[in-house]
XYZ file of C-alpha atoms in Angstrom:
498
model
C -180.227 -11.278 -133.448
C -183.378 -10.981 -134.552
C -183.533 -6.846 -133.622
C -181.163 -7.491 -135.827
C -182.146 -8.728 -139.077
C -184.963 -6.116 -138.227
C -182.991 -3.366 -138.801
C -181.132 -5.564 -141.804
C -184.607 -5.258 -143.103
C -185.720 -1.468 -142.599
C -182.285 -0.741 -144.734
C -182.938 -1.873 -147.191
C -185.182 -0.190 -149.022
C -183.819 3.152 -148.748
C -179.503 2.615 -148.249
C -178.993 -0.221 -150.386
C -181.947 0.950 -153.071
C -180.457 3.681 -153.845
C -176.621 3.090 -153.038
C -177.016 0.601 -155.955
C -177.809 0.805 -159.871
C -176.237 0.520 -163.590
C -172.784 2.194 -162.319
C -172.231 -0.312 -159.710
C -171.166 -2.654 -162.627
C -168.339 0.112 -162.991
C -165.816 0.165 -159.875
C -162.651 -0.224 -161.392
C -160.753 2.441 -161.216
C -163.078 5.578 -160.987
C -161.611 8.221 -158.843
C -164.285 9.396 -156.292
C -164.888 11.904 -154.423
C -167.041 11.188 -152.014
C -167.476 7.778 -151.026
C -171.047 6.527 -150.140
C -172.484 5.740 -146.629
C -173.924 2.093 -145.626
C -175.108 0.923 -142.913
C -172.950 -0.795 -139.235
C -173.477 -3.402 -138.601
C -171.196 -4.357 -134.896
C -168.876 -6.776 -135.412
C -168.696 -7.020 -139.038
C -165.420 -4.963 -140.121
C -162.481 -5.167 -142.726
C -159.773 -6.932 -140.742
C -156.366 -6.427 -143.206
C -153.928 -9.666 -143.786
C -151.332 -7.654 -143.164
C -148.028 -5.369 -144.999
C -147.929 -6.954 -148.823
C -144.277 -7.319 -150.265
C -145.460 -7.626 -154.423
C -142.228 -9.313 -155.562
C -143.049 -12.250 -153.250
C -146.117 -13.366 -155.382
C -145.922 -14.866 -159.110
C -147.951 -13.190 -161.368
C -150.900 -15.595 -161.502
C -150.753 -15.221 -157.832
C -154.222 -13.899 -156.059
C -153.353 -11.677 -153.040
C -155.636 -11.463 -150.442
C -155.663 -7.701 -149.196
C -158.076 -8.173 -146.765
C -160.620 -10.734 -145.075
C -164.523 -9.755 -143.802
C -166.325 -10.878 -139.997
C -168.977 -12.703 -142.048
C -169.938 -14.744 -138.634
C -171.497 -11.183 -137.286
C -173.533 -11.715 -140.140
C -177.522 -12.393 -138.754
C -178.840 -16.240 -139.816
C -179.807 -16.459 -143.451
C -177.663 -13.105 -145.199
C -174.212 -13.481 -147.323
C -171.371 -11.074 -148.533
C -172.339 -10.134 -152.391
C -169.973 -7.693 -153.995
C -167.513 -5.869 -152.373
C -166.500 -2.390 -152.751
C -163.232 -0.724 -151.470
C -162.026 2.766 -151.777
C -158.288 3.161 -151.697
C -156.295 6.307 -151.215
C -152.323 6.953 -149.700
C -151.750 8.199 -146.061
C -150.475 11.543 -146.910
C -152.854 11.835 -149.550
C -156.532 11.181 -148.580
C -158.076 13.027 -151.241
C -156.544 11.004 -154.342
C -159.396 8.128 -154.031
C -159.625 5.116 -156.274
C -162.593 2.991 -156.649
C -162.366 -0.927 -156.753
C -165.155 -3.726 -157.018
C -163.396 -7.155 -155.687
C -163.911 -9.911 -152.945
C -160.749 -9.306 -151.174
C -158.539 -9.987 -154.196
C -156.207 -8.875 -156.257
C -153.942 -9.642 -158.710
C -150.421 -8.714 -158.766
C -150.705 -6.830 -161.560
C -153.723 -4.493 -160.193
C -151.432 -3.644 -157.034
C -148.283 -3.504 -159.266
C -150.017 -0.528 -161.448
C -152.277 1.287 -158.404
C -148.900 1.644 -156.248
C -146.951 2.894 -159.693
C -149.364 5.145 -160.253
C -149.814 6.362 -157.719
C -145.191 6.365 -156.436
C -143.950 5.407 -159.479
C -141.653 1.974 -159.129
C -139.164 2.536 -156.148
C -139.965 -0.583 -154.150
C -140.827 0.561 -150.549
C -143.184 0.179 -148.510
C -146.298 2.822 -149.430
C -148.998 3.120 -146.544
C -153.037 3.246 -148.221
C -156.000 3.292 -146.050
C -158.630 1.358 -147.152
C -163.162 1.783 -146.480
C -164.814 -1.445 -146.912
C -167.744 -1.929 -148.093
C -170.124 -5.244 -148.461
C -173.842 -5.829 -150.356
C -175.175 -8.173 -147.227
C -177.846 -9.708 -149.067
C -180.631 -12.262 -147.987
C -182.152 -15.520 -149.268
C -184.216 -13.497 -151.874
C -182.133 -11.837 -152.972
C -182.279 -8.368 -151.596
C -179.824 -6.823 -149.218
C -178.365 -4.121 -148.087
C -175.065 -1.921 -148.259
C -172.942 -2.381 -144.743
C -169.476 -0.302 -144.371
C -167.072 -2.638 -143.131
C -164.686 -0.377 -141.568
C -161.154 1.280 -142.743
C -158.206 -0.511 -142.498
C -154.682 0.381 -143.183
C -153.156 -1.288 -146.037
C -149.219 -1.655 -146.981
C -148.299 -3.064 -150.086
C -144.229 -2.612 -150.928
C -144.223 -3.028 -155.307
C -141.705 -5.250 -157.536
C -139.029 -3.472 -159.011
C -135.429 -4.774 -158.532
C -133.165 -2.388 -156.505
C -131.396 0.411 -158.725
C -128.339 1.656 -157.670
C -127.860 5.425 -157.516
C -123.993 5.180 -159.750
C -122.694 2.551 -162.133
C -119.542 2.393 -162.814
C -117.578 1.216 -166.162
C -114.357 -1.206 -164.477
C -111.402 -1.641 -166.769
C -111.700 0.298 -170.305
C -108.783 2.323 -170.777
C -108.023 1.992 -166.866
C -106.196 -0.409 -164.948
C -109.141 -2.767 -163.197
C -108.067 -2.467 -159.248
C -107.968 1.487 -160.004
C -111.375 1.976 -161.952
C -112.923 0.528 -158.580
C -110.999 2.174 -156.596
C -111.017 5.271 -158.431
C -114.906 4.969 -159.443
C -114.206 7.876 -162.276
C -116.093 6.066 -164.844
C -119.257 7.446 -163.643
C -122.331 5.839 -166.094
C -124.481 9.559 -166.561
C -128.005 9.290 -165.612
C -130.856 12.223 -165.368
C -132.034 13.899 -163.378
C -135.484 12.065 -162.299
C -135.196 8.914 -159.763
C -133.746 6.023 -160.474
C -136.845 4.261 -160.641
C -138.494 6.974 -163.132
C -135.333 6.584 -165.637
C -133.030 3.541 -164.805
C -131.629 4.151 -168.043
C -127.599 5.107 -166.909
C -125.349 6.130 -170.150
C -121.045 5.949 -170.454
C -119.204 6.845 -173.774
C -116.517 4.539 -174.300
C -113.833 5.370 -176.463
C -111.598 2.534 -177.300
C -108.417 2.958 -178.592
C -107.818 -0.485 -179.905
C -109.713 -4.066 -178.638
C -110.600 -3.380 -174.897
C -112.045 -5.235 -171.877
C -114.041 -3.907 -168.908
C -116.771 -5.372 -166.878
C -119.778 -2.674 -164.559
C -119.813 -2.172 -160.847
C -122.448 -0.693 -158.554
C -120.409 0.814 -155.046
C -121.651 -2.906 -153.361
C -118.866 -4.368 -156.010
C -116.877 -2.032 -156.744
C -115.954 -1.594 -152.639
C -115.941 -5.228 -153.034
C -112.903 -5.680 -155.009
C -111.082 -2.527 -153.602
C -111.847 -3.577 -150.095
C -111.802 -7.530 -150.557
C -109.824 -8.245 -153.415
C -114.155 -10.030 -154.238
C -114.715 -10.128 -158.162
C -117.753 -11.739 -158.390
C -120.238 -9.131 -157.554
C -119.281 -7.097 -161.256
C -121.564 -7.446 -163.543
C -121.035 -8.567 -166.979
C -123.003 -9.567 -170.436
C -124.715 -13.631 -169.950
C -123.519 -13.858 -173.634
C -120.072 -15.238 -172.456
C -116.669 -13.831 -172.590
C -116.593 -11.272 -175.106
C -119.571 -12.012 -176.776
C -121.487 -9.587 -175.678
C -122.429 -7.718 -179.101
C -123.909 -5.094 -179.273
C -127.242 -5.618 -177.386
C -128.478 -8.089 -174.665
C -128.736 -8.864 -171.142
C -125.759 -8.984 -168.537
C -126.170 -9.650 -164.651
C -123.619 -10.128 -160.967
C -121.089 -12.159 -161.867
C -122.361 -14.873 -159.438
C -124.672 -15.810 -161.139
C -122.960 -16.729 -164.864
C -120.728 -19.247 -166.139
C -118.201 -17.603 -166.414
C -117.387 -13.431 -165.301
C -119.057 -11.898 -168.512
C -116.514 -9.832 -169.490
C -117.116 -7.454 -172.532
C -115.030 -6.157 -174.871
C -115.363 -3.571 -177.905
C -112.549 -3.172 -180.938
C -111.615 0.437 -182.027
C -114.286 2.996 -181.462
C -116.551 5.309 -179.618
C -119.787 4.158 -178.974
C -121.984 5.720 -176.510
C -123.563 2.456 -174.033
C -126.680 2.205 -172.647
C -128.141 0.297 -169.825
C -131.575 -1.174 -168.193
C -131.323 -1.267 -164.407
C -134.481 -2.109 -165.183
C -135.050 -5.433 -166.513
C -130.931 -6.172 -166.900
C -130.410 -5.181 -170.565
C -128.086 -3.382 -172.457
C -127.591 -1.547 -175.862
C -123.920 -0.293 -177.386
C -124.262 1.941 -180.548
C -121.522 3.727 -181.819
C -120.963 6.953 -181.563
C -121.100 9.291 -184.980
C -118.296 11.930 -185.447
C -120.411 14.388 -186.077
C -123.720 16.124 -184.741
C -126.253 18.450 -185.619
C -128.463 20.778 -184.474
C -132.308 21.076 -185.549
C -134.425 23.685 -184.137
C -135.958 26.810 -184.801
C -132.742 27.748 -186.190
C -131.540 26.346 -189.732
C -135.084 23.953 -189.303
C -137.007 20.779 -188.174
C -135.688 18.352 -190.993
C -132.746 16.141 -191.298
C -131.923 18.585 -194.185
C -131.985 21.634 -193.010
C -129.543 19.572 -189.692
C -127.515 19.018 -191.756
C -126.055 22.251 -192.892
C -125.535 22.870 -189.002
C -122.622 20.553 -187.735
C -121.380 21.401 -184.053
C -117.666 22.505 -184.192
C -115.933 19.370 -182.412
C -113.495 20.458 -179.428
C -111.422 17.105 -178.808
C -112.455 14.815 -176.507
C -115.931 14.506 -177.263
C -116.826 17.950 -177.026
C -118.737 19.857 -179.543
C -119.830 23.547 -179.602
C -121.727 25.637 -181.259
C -121.915 29.359 -181.401
C -124.755 31.389 -182.529
C -127.270 34.466 -181.648
C -130.379 33.319 -180.525
C -133.664 34.412 -180.069
C -135.607 34.328 -177.159
C -137.500 30.636 -177.425
C -135.880 29.313 -179.723
C -135.324 25.941 -178.654
C -133.438 22.027 -180.640
C -132.379 18.807 -179.896
C -129.231 16.890 -181.894
C -129.053 14.680 -184.331
C -125.175 12.451 -184.673
C -124.944 12.019 -188.970
C -125.628 8.118 -189.057
C -129.450 8.676 -187.058
C -130.428 12.173 -189.022
C -133.894 11.993 -189.549
C -134.226 9.941 -186.841
C -136.298 11.513 -183.748
C -135.749 8.720 -181.601
C -131.520 7.991 -181.505
C -132.347 12.571 -180.476
C -130.360 14.190 -178.220
C -132.019 16.734 -176.264
C -133.249 17.382 -172.909
C -134.452 15.616 -169.828
C -137.216 18.007 -169.833
C -139.073 19.143 -172.810
C -138.081 23.302 -174.086
C -136.263 23.436 -170.419
C -134.266 26.319 -170.824
C -131.845 25.362 -167.933
C -128.148 26.785 -168.732
C -127.218 22.953 -167.774
C -128.901 19.615 -168.126
C -128.543 15.648 -169.059
C -127.654 14.845 -172.438
C -129.973 11.703 -172.487
C -130.913 10.533 -176.752
C -134.268 8.644 -175.538
C -137.857 10.684 -175.453
C -135.013 13.395 -175.188
C -136.980 16.700 -174.797
C -136.022 19.837 -177.060
C -133.673 21.873 -175.364
C -134.314 25.708 -174.918
C -132.033 29.054 -175.429
C -132.385 30.671 -171.650
C -132.842 34.454 -173.261
C -132.138 36.202 -176.233
C -128.825 36.974 -176.596
C -124.681 34.830 -178.082
C -124.184 32.096 -176.648
C -122.182 28.867 -176.667
C -123.644 25.596 -176.759
C -121.251 22.491 -175.896
C -121.742 18.780 -175.879
C -119.639 16.655 -172.935
C -120.548 13.312 -174.743
C -118.268 12.147 -171.648
C -119.963 13.778 -168.691
C -123.818 13.560 -171.039
C -124.432 17.302 -170.331
C -124.510 20.637 -171.632
C -124.004 23.554 -170.914
C -124.671 27.117 -172.539
C -122.722 29.598 -171.884
C -122.524 33.361 -173.656
C -120.447 34.374 -176.261
C -118.815 37.070 -177.923
C -121.086 39.279 -180.299
C -119.755 39.010 -184.028
C -119.436 41.318 -186.761
C -122.384 41.244 -189.208
C -121.241 40.792 -192.928
C -123.415 40.629 -196.040
C -121.650 37.625 -197.415
C -119.227 35.043 -196.332
C -117.943 32.816 -199.499
C -115.454 30.391 -200.963
C -112.811 31.973 -202.770
C -108.919 29.774 -204.472
C -107.575 28.436 -207.048
C -111.041 26.575 -208.913
C -112.087 29.869 -209.302
C -108.823 31.651 -210.122
C -109.035 33.603 -207.155
C -112.399 35.850 -208.963
C -115.916 35.793 -207.216
C -116.312 34.282 -204.043
C -118.988 31.065 -204.580
C -121.334 32.850 -201.341
C -122.842 30.861 -198.165
C -125.324 30.569 -196.860
C -125.985 32.078 -193.503
C -128.368 29.387 -192.049
C -127.558 30.634 -188.226
C -126.959 34.324 -187.452
C -122.914 34.418 -187.652
C -123.089 30.275 -189.140
C -122.133 30.034 -192.991
C -122.420 26.696 -194.680
C -121.800 25.560 -198.716
C -121.580 22.471 -200.575
C -119.096 22.396 -203.467
C -117.313 20.048 -205.432
C -113.758 20.731 -206.174
C -112.138 20.047 -209.494
C -108.843 19.155 -208.557
C -105.742 17.409 -205.932
C -103.718 20.030 -203.988
C -106.609 22.803 -204.933
C -105.361 26.764 -202.778
C -108.604 28.649 -200.972
C -109.995 30.609 -198.534
C -113.502 32.611 -196.745
C -114.580 35.352 -197.445
C -116.536 38.168 -196.385
C -118.428 41.337 -198.415
C -116.148 40.413 -201.359
C -113.166 42.779 -199.516
C -109.983 40.672 -198.640
C -110.119 42.938 -196.258
C -112.771 40.322 -194.049
C -111.259 36.440 -194.820
C -110.492 33.913 -192.934
C -107.049 30.467 -193.402
C -105.644 28.805 -191.584
C -101.724 28.813 -189.626
C -98.566 31.209 -191.158
C -98.123 29.100 -194.329
C -100.454 27.389 -197.375
C -100.495 23.741 -196.675
C -100.662 24.135 -192.938
C -104.206 22.827 -192.988
C -103.976 19.873 -195.582
C -107.880 18.633 -195.417
C -108.417 14.953 -194.768
C -110.940 12.759 -193.794
C -108.980 13.093 -190.124
C -108.265 16.280 -189.944
C -110.974 18.070 -191.016
C -111.692 21.035 -188.134
C -109.547 23.753 -187.760
C -109.939 27.930 -185.841
C -109.403 29.615 -188.280
C -108.523 33.007 -188.149
C -108.076 36.968 -190.470
C -105.888 36.765 -193.015
C -104.215 33.013 -192.286
C -102.561 31.115 -194.900
C -104.646 29.371 -198.012
C -105.674 26.200 -196.689
C -105.142 22.839 -199.419
C -107.456 20.106 -200.373
C -108.107 17.001 -202.920
C -110.264 16.280 -205.610
C -113.821 15.785 -204.113
C -117.312 17.001 -202.971
C -116.850 19.071 -199.301
C -119.475 20.298 -196.428
C -118.297 23.372 -195.379
C -118.906 25.426 -191.934
C -118.230 28.478 -191.115
C -118.365 30.877 -188.426
C -117.653 34.227 -187.846
C -117.235 35.294 -184.637
C -114.745 32.492 -183.382
C -113.133 31.023 -187.098
C -113.997 27.725 -185.934
C -114.219 26.557 -189.485
C -115.183 22.684 -190.583
C -114.547 21.527 -194.383
C -116.122 17.281 -194.450
C -115.164 15.516 -197.048
C -118.682 13.576 -198.289
C -117.355 12.183 -201.572
C -118.114 8.555 -200.926
C -121.333 9.540 -198.837
C -123.565 12.675 -200.655
C -126.686 13.411 -199.133
C -127.402 16.606 -201.336
C -128.256 20.211 -199.171
């Protein structure tokens, strides 16, 4: 060992001293382009401890990634600090430098693997180049190259299936498992980057349901095995509006969910097995480049309800116009705004999300109808017909003796709005353009074919049709002069000044 010891001593003055400096206390998390050089000691190497599955370790465990063959060192020499350069096998230029004795905490490894590959629990391979400071009894030493090892690390994450289904609800339970047609919506992202799945449920009365993935639904359909379905950990019918869920095999009872009549957005987070259930508004509003980026402006631009949880807005959109959507109970709450997965997406269709939503941008300048589908949690831009331009559109009727019209505001091209109080029951009115009866909108063949009510507040009106009838109250009036889509919403008991 004498020749080797002399070799180390000669290396100390140059290589080790040049390599070590104040910066050596700042290893963790640094990106290094050119790893440092070190001397080589025959037989002194790093040895991998084998594949690491982080799911097998506790949060407080220290995980040994490699060991050093210290027996190869000359007498009197010990290993000081150790540094390791790790890079993904498929991206060797992405190098991270760490200071370690060969052990890492579970969280350190989990965070590192996630930063490179995300949270999917798949085996990931890395190359690790290890360097060690070898020190004699006097505290001097050399930087030694301990070689390169291959690391295989699997991050911890629960298994997330590609699809989840509502079981029961408005359908027969067995039939819903067999057909899998009540599918939860999901964004276009990897399920480990976005573990949230959503379903819009319309309940006509007390409605019971569970949740299944392909494995659970197939077990029901093929074997009559109901134990793999997911239920609430709070117990049958006690789900509330938030909580945790699990497979029935882990529950004290079936854990079936129950919701009373209404429309609800069910949101599942498969990363932590939590759920949130939110009542869904009956009205949705556009906020954005038109009509404006605030709640007051958004309340003047209401989507027309098409039925079956679909809504539409038709207008001329300028190139670059973007928007988001608010439900009536969430006006002004950006955390609850609906939008696209990718901010300012110009795709002609995409997924609707209401968690960290980006803006939806018109594909190109022109006449478009934006259709929202809350069953599928999606949106679509559909080309629309060009409209006639009017100087003005307003309300006219028995409330003002059929005289001068009350002009509305054009909040978006071809979309008109006014908030107006009707003083008497059985008031008749119509919409009129350009102060000229050549352009007027009503509904049906006769007066009163549309008597506005809370349950019947939206119709498609047409030129020259019958007078609309309203009772006394404060109303928001919306009219699209291209489609004739008309909304008259009673806000008497929910007044918001516009």
